């Protein structure tokens, strides 16, 4: 029965490209055949997979692939994810009743899934960011920037693009020596170190990851910047100081919809009257939705990518001034491609750290994320916020006066001087 139900579902769903499925009993079925998609071969080795796929096809496929119960022709993960995106996600009307019910219930229950009080928030962060530090060495740049890079030129290396990202953000913060900056979700300390070293500011960085805190603290000491950078293992909600600037890169995705107003309320409280904040987050171009079950269960529990309307509503209700919103398209797709290529270059080391199942999971995560940015209109939002609408200039011209800040032209190969940081703020 389940084989027949899955066959009927795929008959309706697959229109573009071609899918050949071999079931556990040896039966082979072909679906689609229309232009506009790849040709993919899938073998279902577990006879129970059709039942699982009828209930939640995305999660069942991911778990089947991770467990080795699904085999792909030429191990073509890119191809099968592209096929799914051009078919299953492009026309919700073709989903079966069970699929629609699962999707609807996920949206309804998302506020429960994203409830992240202080204790739970730390557990969720530990799930991903307290993995072995050696894992992240396999695919990140030397500065361990685990967020979207800024490809101001298409031929940039990952290192250049991550550097360009940091300087672009610094430009929006309007920094000058001596300012006090709060870095919410400081990661391994790369942004804090760059702002302190290149712009002469003092930085308090907070993280919930013990692994990140240990590494960031060590990096600060090695850089001789202990008098400028203070890395704390602390929830941002427990910070009770005032800052000239607030920056948060790649952390808002972990806040959760129920906490949006709480988050922006704290950002406003942190800011001095003439302060400026820059919030950098993944976003969705479509209306509010729910996080894919695979991501919630295996990668980022409690995480959610906001729609512009959701973030903006919380900002408005907390009466922060939105000075600028910038949307980065495809920059994260390129970042993820660099990460995936580096991960695959070191895949044997990843197996030694964990196992084959983990490697399959991580490949799914990186490829699915890249393809979501390429094909499903996922983007990055940068919100420049203030308490006073005159806190920043009226145009963006100031961002592009220093070409190094946006082209990534080896700007940080040598540290900026305080005089340069002062001129950038004028």
Coordinates of C-alpha atoms in Angstrom, one line a residue, residues 2-403:
X2 CA 2.7 2.5 1.0
X3 CA 4.6 1.9 -2.3
X4 CA 1.5 2.7 -4.2
X5 CA 0.8 5.8 -2.2
X6 CA 4.4 7.1 -2.7
X7 CA 4.1 6.2 -6.4
X8 CA 0.9 8.2 -6.7
X9 CA 2.4 11.2 -4.8
X10 CA 5.5 11.3 -7.0
X11 CA 3.4 11.0 -10.2
X12 CA 1.6 14.2 -9.2
X13 CA 4.7 16.0 -7.8
X14 CA 7.4 15.4 -10.4
X15 CA 6.9 17.4 -13.6
X16 CA 10.3 18.9 -14.3
X17 CA 13.3 16.6 -14.8
X18 CA 13.3 12.8 -14.4
X19 CA 13.3 10.6 -11.3
X20 CA 13.8 6.9 -11.4
X21 CA 13.0 5.1 -8.1
X22 CA 14.0 1.5 -7.4
X23 CA 11.9 0.2 -4.4
X24 CA 13.2 -2.3 -1.9
X25 CA 11.4 -5.2 -3.7
X26 CA 13.2 -4.4 -6.9
X27 CA 10.3 -2.6 -8.6
X28 CA 11.5 0.3 -10.7
X29 CA 9.3 3.4 -11.5
X30 CA 10.0 6.5 -13.5
X31 CA 8.5 9.9 -12.8
X32 CA 8.5 13.2 -14.7
X33 CA 10.4 13.6 -17.9
X34 CA 9.6 17.2 -18.5
X35 CA 12.3 19.9 -19.2
X36 CA 13.8 22.1 -16.6
X37 CA 15.3 19.6 -14.1
X38 CA 18.0 17.0 -13.6
X39 CA 17.8 13.3 -14.1
X40 CA 18.1 11.4 -10.9
X41 CA 18.3 7.7 -9.8
X42 CA 17.2 6.8 -6.3
X43 CA 17.3 3.3 -4.6
X44 CA 15.1 2.8 -1.5
X45 CA 16.8 -0.1 0.4
X46 CA 14.5 0.0 3.4
X47 CA 10.9 -1.3 2.7
X48 CA 9.5 1.0 5.4
X49 CA 10.8 4.2 3.7
X50 CA 7.6 4.8 1.5
X51 CA 5.5 4.9 4.7
X52 CA 7.9 7.4 6.3
X53 CA 8.1 9.5 3.1
X54 CA 4.3 9.8 2.8
X55 CA 4.3 11.3 6.3
X56 CA 7.2 13.8 5.9
X57 CA 9.1 13.3 2.6
X58 CA 11.9 15.8 3.4
X59 CA 12.8 14.4 6.8
X60 CA 12.4 10.8 5.7
X61 CA 14.7 11.3 2.7
X62 CA 17.3 13.0 4.9
X63 CA 17.3 10.3 7.5
X64 CA 17.3 7.6 4.9
X65 CA 20.3 9.1 3.2
X66 CA 22.1 9.6 6.5
X67 CA 21.5 5.9 7.5
X68 CA 22.6 4.6 4.1
X69 CA 19.0 3.3 3.4
X70 CA 18.8 5.6 0.3
X71 CA 21.4 5.4 -2.4
X72 CA 21.7 8.0 -5.2
X73 CA 23.1 7.5 -8.6
X74 CA 26.6 9.0 -8.6
X75 CA 25.8 10.1 -5.1
X76 CA 24.3 13.2 -6.7
X77 CA 23.0 15.2 -3.7
X78 CA 23.0 18.4 -5.6
X79 CA 20.9 16.9 -8.3
X80 CA 18.3 15.3 -6.0
X81 CA 17.9 18.5 -4.0
X82 CA 17.5 20.6 -7.2
X83 CA 14.9 18.1 -8.4
X84 CA 13.0 18.5 -5.1
X85 CA 13.1 22.3 -5.2
X86 CA 11.9 22.7 -8.8
X87 CA 9.1 20.3 -8.2
X88 CA 8.0 19.6 -4.6
X89 CA 8.5 23.1 -3.3
X90 CA 7.3 25.0 -6.3
X91 CA 3.7 23.8 -6.2
X92 CA 2.3 23.1 -2.8
X93 CA -1.0 22.0 -4.4
X94 CA 0.6 18.8 -5.6
X95 CA 1.5 17.7 -2.0
X96 CA -0.7 15.0 -0.6
X97 CA -3.1 15.6 2.3
X98 CA -0.8 14.1 4.9
X99 CA 2.1 16.3 3.6
X100 CA 0.0 19.4 3.8
X101 CA -1.2 18.5 7.3
X102 CA 2.4 18.0 8.5
X103 CA 3.5 21.4 6.9
X104 CA 0.5 23.2 8.5
X105 CA 1.0 21.7 11.9
X106 CA 4.7 22.7 11.8
X107 CA 3.8 26.3 11.2
X108 CA 1.1 26.3 13.9
X109 CA 3.5 24.7 16.5
X110 CA 6.6 26.8 15.5
X111 CA 6.2 29.1 18.5
X112 CA 6.6 26.2 20.8
X113 CA 9.5 24.8 18.9
X114 CA 11.2 28.2 19.0
X115 CA 10.6 29.0 22.6
X116 CA 14.2 29.7 23.7
X117 CA 14.5 30.9 27.4
X118 CA 17.9 31.3 28.8
X119 CA 18.6 27.7 29.7
X120 CA 17.2 26.1 26.6
X121 CA 19.0 28.6 24.4
X122 CA 22.3 27.4 25.8
X123 CA 21.4 23.8 25.1
X124 CA 20.4 24.6 21.5
X125 CA 23.7 26.5 21.0
X126 CA 25.7 23.6 22.4
X127 CA 24.1 21.2 20.0
X128 CA 25.8 22.8 17.0
X129 CA 28.5 25.2 18.2
X130 CA 30.1 22.9 20.8
X131 CA 31.0 20.3 18.2
X132 CA 34.7 19.6 17.9
X133 CA 36.6 22.7 17.1
X134 CA 38.6 20.6 14.6
X135 CA 35.4 20.2 12.5
X136 CA 35.1 23.9 11.8
X137 CA 38.8 24.0 10.9
X138 CA 38.0 21.7 8.0
X139 CA 35.9 24.2 6.1
X140 CA 35.9 27.7 7.6
X141 CA 38.4 30.5 6.8
X142 CA 41.3 31.1 9.1
X143 CA 39.3 33.7 11.1
X144 CA 36.4 31.2 11.7
X145 CA 33.7 33.4 10.2
X146 CA 30.6 31.1 10.3
X147 CA 28.3 33.5 8.6
X148 CA 27.7 34.9 5.1
X149 CA 30.7 36.4 3.3
X150 CA 30.5 39.5 1.1
X151 CA 31.5 38.8 -2.5
X152 CA 32.0 42.3 -3.7
X153 CA 34.0 40.7 -6.6
X154 CA 33.1 37.3 -8.1
X155 CA 36.7 36.2 -8.0
X156 CA 37.2 36.7 -4.3
X157 CA 38.7 34.0 -2.1
X158 CA 36.7 33.0 0.9
X159 CA 39.2 34.8 3.1
X160 CA 38.8 38.0 1.1
X161 CA 35.0 37.9 1.1
X162 CA 34.8 37.3 4.9
X163 CA 37.2 40.2 5.4
X164 CA 35.0 42.4 3.2
X165 CA 32.0 41.4 5.2
X166 CA 33.6 42.5 8.5
X167 CA 34.7 45.9 7.1
X168 CA 31.3 46.5 5.4
X169 CA 29.7 45.9 8.8
X170 CA 32.2 48.1 10.5
X171 CA 31.5 50.9 8.0
X172 CA 27.8 50.7 8.9
X173 CA 28.6 50.9 12.6
X174 CA 30.4 54.3 12.1
X175 CA 33.3 53.4 14.4
X176 CA 35.9 55.6 15.9
X177 CA 38.6 54.9 18.4
X178 CA 37.5 54.5 22.0
X179 CA 33.8 53.6 21.3
X180 CA 32.4 50.7 23.3
X181 CA 30.8 47.9 21.2
X182 CA 28.7 44.9 22.2
X183 CA 29.0 41.9 20.0
X184 CA 25.9 39.6 20.5
X185 CA 26.8 36.1 19.6
X186 CA 30.5 36.7 19.1
X187 CA 31.3 33.2 17.9
X188 CA 35.0 32.5 17.9
X189 CA 35.9 36.2 18.3
X190 CA 36.8 37.2 14.7
X191 CA 34.5 40.2 14.5
X192 CA 35.5 41.5 18.0
X193 CA 39.2 41.1 17.2
X194 CA 38.9 42.9 13.8
X195 CA 36.9 45.8 15.3
X196 CA 39.4 46.2 18.2
X197 CA 42.5 45.8 16.2
X198 CA 41.6 47.8 13.0
X199 CA 39.2 50.4 14.4
X200 CA 40.5 51.0 18.0
X201 CA 37.3 50.3 19.8
X202 CA 36.6 48.3 23.0
X203 CA 34.5 45.2 22.5
X204 CA 32.4 43.1 24.9
X205 CA 31.6 39.8 23.1
X206 CA 29.0 37.4 24.5
X207 CA 28.4 33.7 23.5
X208 CA 26.6 30.7 24.9
X209 CA 29.0 28.2 23.4
X210 CA 31.7 27.0 25.8
X211 CA 33.8 25.9 22.9
X212 CA 33.6 29.3 21.2
X213 CA 34.2 31.1 24.4
X214 CA 37.4 29.1 25.1
X215 CA 38.8 29.7 21.6
X216 CA 37.8 33.4 21.4
X217 CA 39.4 34.1 24.8
X218 CA 42.6 32.4 23.7
X219 CA 42.7 34.3 20.5
X220 CA 42.3 37.6 22.3
X221 CA 45.2 36.8 24.6
X222 CA 47.4 35.7 21.6
X223 CA 46.6 39.0 19.9
X224 CA 47.5 41.0 23.0
X225 CA 44.1 42.7 23.0
X226 CA 43.0 41.8 26.6
X227 CA 42.7 45.5 27.4
X228 CA 40.3 46.0 24.5
X229 CA 38.3 42.8 24.1
X230 CA 36.3 41.1 26.8
X231 CA 34.8 37.7 25.8
X232 CA 32.0 36.4 28.1
X233 CA 30.2 33.1 28.4
X234 CA 26.9 34.9 29.0
X235 CA 23.3 35.2 27.6
X236 CA 22.9 38.7 26.0
X237 CA 19.8 39.1 28.2
X238 CA 22.0 39.2 31.2
X239 CA 24.1 42.1 30.0
X240 CA 23.3 45.3 31.9
X241 CA 25.6 47.9 30.4
X242 CA 25.2 50.7 27.8
X243 CA 27.2 50.7 24.5
X244 CA 27.9 53.1 21.7
X245 CA 27.5 50.3 19.2
X246 CA 25.8 46.9 19.0
X247 CA 26.6 44.3 16.4
X248 CA 25.1 40.9 15.9
X249 CA 26.1 38.6 13.1
X250 CA 24.4 35.2 12.4
X251 CA 22.8 35.1 15.9
X252 CA 19.2 36.4 15.3
X253 CA 18.4 33.1 13.5
X254 CA 18.6 31.4 16.9
X255 CA 16.4 33.9 18.8
X256 CA 13.0 32.4 17.9
X257 CA 9.8 34.3 16.9
X258 CA 8.4 34.4 20.5
X259 CA 11.5 36.3 21.6
X260 CA 11.8 38.9 18.8
X261 CA 10.4 41.8 20.8
X262 CA 12.5 40.8 23.8
X263 CA 15.6 40.8 21.6
X264 CA 15.1 44.2 20.1
X265 CA 14.0 45.6 23.4
X266 CA 17.4 44.6 24.8
X267 CA 19.2 46.1 21.7
X268 CA 17.5 49.4 22.4
X269 CA 18.4 49.3 26.1
X270 CA 22.0 48.6 25.2
X271 CA 22.3 51.6 22.9
X272 CA 23.5 55.0 24.0
X273 CA 21.1 57.8 22.8
X274 CA 23.2 58.4 19.7
X275 CA 24.2 54.7 19.3
X276 CA 24.0 52.5 16.2
X277 CA 23.2 48.8 15.9
X278 CA 23.9 46.4 13.0
X279 CA 21.9 43.1 12.9
X280 CA 23.0 40.7 10.2
X281 CA 20.7 37.7 9.8
X282 CA 19.6 35.1 7.3
X283 CA 16.1 35.9 6.1
X284 CA 13.3 34.6 3.8
X285 CA 11.9 36.5 0.9
X286 CA 8.6 34.7 1.2
X287 CA 6.0 35.1 4.0
X288 CA 6.5 33.6 7.5
X289 CA 6.9 29.8 7.6
X290 CA 8.5 27.0 9.6
X291 CA 11.9 25.5 9.8
X292 CA 12.5 22.2 8.0
X293 CA 12.3 19.2 10.3
X294 CA 15.8 18.0 9.3
X295 CA 17.3 21.4 10.3
X296 CA 15.4 21.5 13.6
X297 CA 16.2 17.9 14.6
X298 CA 19.8 17.6 13.5
X299 CA 21.4 21.0 12.9
X300 CA 19.8 24.0 14.6
X301 CA 17.2 23.1 17.2
X302 CA 15.1 26.1 18.1
X303 CA 16.3 28.0 15.0
X304 CA 14.2 29.9 12.5
X305 CA 14.9 32.2 9.5
X306 CA 12.7 35.3 9.7
X307 CA 10.6 36.9 7.1
X308 CA 11.3 40.7 6.7
X309 CA 7.8 41.4 8.0
X310 CA 8.4 39.5 11.2
X311 CA 11.7 41.2 12.1
X312 CA 10.4 44.6 11.0
X313 CA 7.3 44.3 13.1
X314 CA 9.3 43.6 16.3
X315 CA 11.7 46.5 15.5
X316 CA 8.7 48.9 15.0
X317 CA 7.0 47.8 18.2
X318 CA 10.1 48.5 20.2
X319 CA 10.3 51.9 18.6
X320 CA 13.8 51.6 17.1
X321 CA 14.6 53.7 14.1
X322 CA 15.3 51.6 11.0
X323 CA 18.1 53.6 9.3
X324 CA 18.8 51.1 6.6
X325 CA 18.0 47.6 5.4
X326 CA 20.3 45.9 2.9
X327 CA 19.5 42.6 1.2
X328 CA 22.3 40.3 0.1
X329 CA 21.2 37.9 -2.6
X330 CA 23.3 34.8 -3.4
X331 CA 26.3 35.8 -1.3
X332 CA 25.5 33.0 1.1
X333 CA 25.1 30.5 -1.7
X334 CA 28.7 31.3 -2.7
X335 CA 29.9 31.2 0.9
X336 CA 28.3 27.7 1.3
X337 CA 29.8 26.5 -1.9
X338 CA 33.3 27.4 -0.6
X339 CA 32.5 25.7 2.7
X340 CA 31.3 22.5 1.0
X341 CA 34.3 22.3 -1.3
X342 CA 36.7 22.7 1.6
X343 CA 34.7 20.1 3.7
X344 CA 35.0 17.6 0.9
X345 CA 38.7 18.2 0.5
X346 CA 38.9 17.2 4.2
X347 CA 36.1 14.6 4.3
X348 CA 38.4 11.8 5.5
X349 CA 39.4 13.9 8.5
X350 CA 35.7 14.5 9.2
X351 CA 35.1 10.8 9.3
X352 CA 37.9 10.3 11.7
X353 CA 36.3 13.0 14.0
X354 CA 32.8 11.5 13.8
X355 CA 31.6 8.8 11.4
X356 CA 30.1 8.3 7.9
X357 CA 26.6 9.1 9.1
X358 CA 27.8 12.5 10.4
X359 CA 29.5 13.2 7.1
X360 CA 26.3 12.4 5.2
X361 CA 24.4 14.7 7.5
X362 CA 26.9 17.5 7.1
X363 CA 26.9 17.2 3.3
X364 CA 23.1 17.4 3.3
X365 CA 23.2 20.4 5.5
X366 CA 25.7 22.3 3.4
X367 CA 24.3 21.4 0.0
X368 CA 20.6 21.9 1.0
X369 CA 21.5 25.3 2.5
X370 CA 23.4 26.4 -0.6
X371 CA 20.5 25.4 -2.9
X372 CA 18.0 27.1 -0.7
X373 CA 19.8 30.4 -1.3
X374 CA 20.2 29.7 -5.0
X375 CA 16.7 28.5 -5.7
X376 CA 14.3 29.3 -2.9
X377 CA 14.9 33.0 -2.5
X378 CA 16.6 32.9 0.9
X379 CA 18.7 36.0 1.5
X380 CA 20.6 37.9 4.2
X381 CA 19.2 41.0 5.8
X382 CA 21.3 43.7 7.4
X383 CA 19.3 46.0 9.7
X384 CA 21.0 49.3 10.7
X385 CA 19.1 50.6 13.7
X386 CA 19.3 53.5 16.1
X387 CA 17.4 55.4 18.8
X388 CA 17.9 58.7 17.0
X389 CA 17.2 59.0 13.2
X390 CA 20.2 61.4 12.9
X391 CA 22.7 58.9 14.2
X392 CA 23.9 58.0 10.7
X393 CA 24.3 60.0 7.4
X394 CA 21.3 60.4 5.1
X395 CA 22.9 58.3 2.3
X396 CA 25.1 55.2 2.0
X397 CA 27.9 57.2 0.3
X398 CA 30.1 57.0 3.4
X399 CA 30.3 53.2 3.0
X400 CA 32.1 53.4 -0.3
X401 CA 34.6 56.2 0.1
X402 CA 37.2 53.7 1.3
X403 CA 37.3 51.1 -1.5

